[in-house]
C-alpha atoms as a printed R data frame, in Angstrom:
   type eleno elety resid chain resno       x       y      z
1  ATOM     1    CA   UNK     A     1   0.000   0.000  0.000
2  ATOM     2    CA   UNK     A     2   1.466   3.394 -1.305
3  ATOM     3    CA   UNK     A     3  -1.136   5.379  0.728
4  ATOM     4    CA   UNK     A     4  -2.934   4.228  4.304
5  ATOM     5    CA   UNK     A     5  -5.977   5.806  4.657
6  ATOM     6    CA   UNK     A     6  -7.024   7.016  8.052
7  ATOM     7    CA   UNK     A     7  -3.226   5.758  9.228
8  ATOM     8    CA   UNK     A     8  -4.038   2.144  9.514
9  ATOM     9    CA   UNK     A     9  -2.303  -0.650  9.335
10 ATOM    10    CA   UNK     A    10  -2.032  -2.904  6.099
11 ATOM    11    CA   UNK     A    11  -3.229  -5.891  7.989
12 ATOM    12    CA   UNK     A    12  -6.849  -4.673  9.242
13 ATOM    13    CA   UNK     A    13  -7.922  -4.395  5.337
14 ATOM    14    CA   UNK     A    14  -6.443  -7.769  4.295
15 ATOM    15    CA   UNK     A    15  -8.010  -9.469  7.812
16 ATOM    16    CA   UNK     A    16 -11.287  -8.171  6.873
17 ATOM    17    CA   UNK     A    17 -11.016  -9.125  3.129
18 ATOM    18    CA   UNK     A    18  -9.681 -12.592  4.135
19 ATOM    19    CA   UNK     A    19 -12.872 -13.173  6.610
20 ATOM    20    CA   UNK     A    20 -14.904 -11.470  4.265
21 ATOM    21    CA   UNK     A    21 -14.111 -14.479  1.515
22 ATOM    22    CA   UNK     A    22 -14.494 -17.067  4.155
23 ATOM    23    CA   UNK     A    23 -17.800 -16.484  5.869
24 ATOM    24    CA   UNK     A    24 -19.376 -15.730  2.357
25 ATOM    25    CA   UNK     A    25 -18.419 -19.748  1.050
26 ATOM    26    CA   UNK     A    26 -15.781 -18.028 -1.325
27 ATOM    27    CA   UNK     A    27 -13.088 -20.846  0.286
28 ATOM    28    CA   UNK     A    28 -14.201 -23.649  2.014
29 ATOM    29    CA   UNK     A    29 -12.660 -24.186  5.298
30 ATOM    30    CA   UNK     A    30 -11.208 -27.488  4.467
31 ATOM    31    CA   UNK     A    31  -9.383 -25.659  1.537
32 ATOM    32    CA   UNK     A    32  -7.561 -23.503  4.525
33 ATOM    33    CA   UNK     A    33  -7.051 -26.553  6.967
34 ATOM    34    CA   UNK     A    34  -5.176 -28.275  3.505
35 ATOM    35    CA   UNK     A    35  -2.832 -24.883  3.408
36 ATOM    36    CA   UNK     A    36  -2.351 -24.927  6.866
37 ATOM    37    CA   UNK     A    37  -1.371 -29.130  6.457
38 ATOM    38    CA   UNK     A    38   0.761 -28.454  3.505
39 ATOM    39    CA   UNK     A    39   2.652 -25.174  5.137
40 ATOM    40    CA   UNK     A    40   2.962 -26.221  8.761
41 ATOM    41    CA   UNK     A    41   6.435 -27.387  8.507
42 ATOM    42    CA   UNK     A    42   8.062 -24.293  6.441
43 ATOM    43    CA   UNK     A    43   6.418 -22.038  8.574
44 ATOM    44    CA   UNK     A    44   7.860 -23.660 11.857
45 ATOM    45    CA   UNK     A    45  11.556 -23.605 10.326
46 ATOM    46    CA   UNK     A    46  10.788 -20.126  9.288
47 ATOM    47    CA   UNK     A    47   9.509 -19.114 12.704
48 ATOM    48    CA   UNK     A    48  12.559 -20.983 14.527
49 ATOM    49    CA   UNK     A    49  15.294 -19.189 12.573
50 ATOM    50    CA   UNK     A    50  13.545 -16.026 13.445
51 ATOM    51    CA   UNK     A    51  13.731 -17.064 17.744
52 ATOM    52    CA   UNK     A    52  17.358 -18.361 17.473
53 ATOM    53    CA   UNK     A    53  18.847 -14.863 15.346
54 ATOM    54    CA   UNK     A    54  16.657 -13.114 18.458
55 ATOM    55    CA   UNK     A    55  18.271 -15.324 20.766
56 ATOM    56    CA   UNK     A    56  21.824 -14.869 18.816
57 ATOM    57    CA   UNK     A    57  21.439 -11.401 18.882
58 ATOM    58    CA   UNK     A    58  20.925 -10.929 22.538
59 ATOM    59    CA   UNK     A    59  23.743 -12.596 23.505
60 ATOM    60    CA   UNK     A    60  25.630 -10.294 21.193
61 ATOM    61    CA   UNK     A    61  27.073 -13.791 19.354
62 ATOM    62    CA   UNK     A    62  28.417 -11.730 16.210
63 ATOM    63    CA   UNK     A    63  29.661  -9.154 18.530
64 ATOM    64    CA   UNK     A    64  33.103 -10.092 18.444
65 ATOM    65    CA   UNK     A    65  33.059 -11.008 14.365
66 ATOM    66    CA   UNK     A    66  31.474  -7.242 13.232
């Protein structure tokens, strides 16, 4: 988004938009339990390297190599 109207953040619009196509039988729920089956284990590694370079960074682990 080039512009936010009203200031908000990019995430209410697409929430709304993606519970808009839900509740109106757009996508049926099974379709998004099959996405969350077939993405579960990328997201996870994802979400882990994200905790351990928190974790890394902390504990100022590069701070001796930068």
């Amino acid at each position: 988004m080039l512009w936010r109207p009203f200031g908000i953040n990019e995430t209410i619009p697409t929430t709304i938009g993606a519970l808009t196509v839900l509740v109106a039988g757009i996508v049926p729920w099974m379709d998004v339990l099959n996405i969350f089956d077939i993405i579960r284990g990328a997201s996870l590694t994802i979400l882990s390297t994200i905790m351990m370079s928190i974790v890394l960074e902390s504990i100022v682990f590069l701070g001796g190599l930068l």
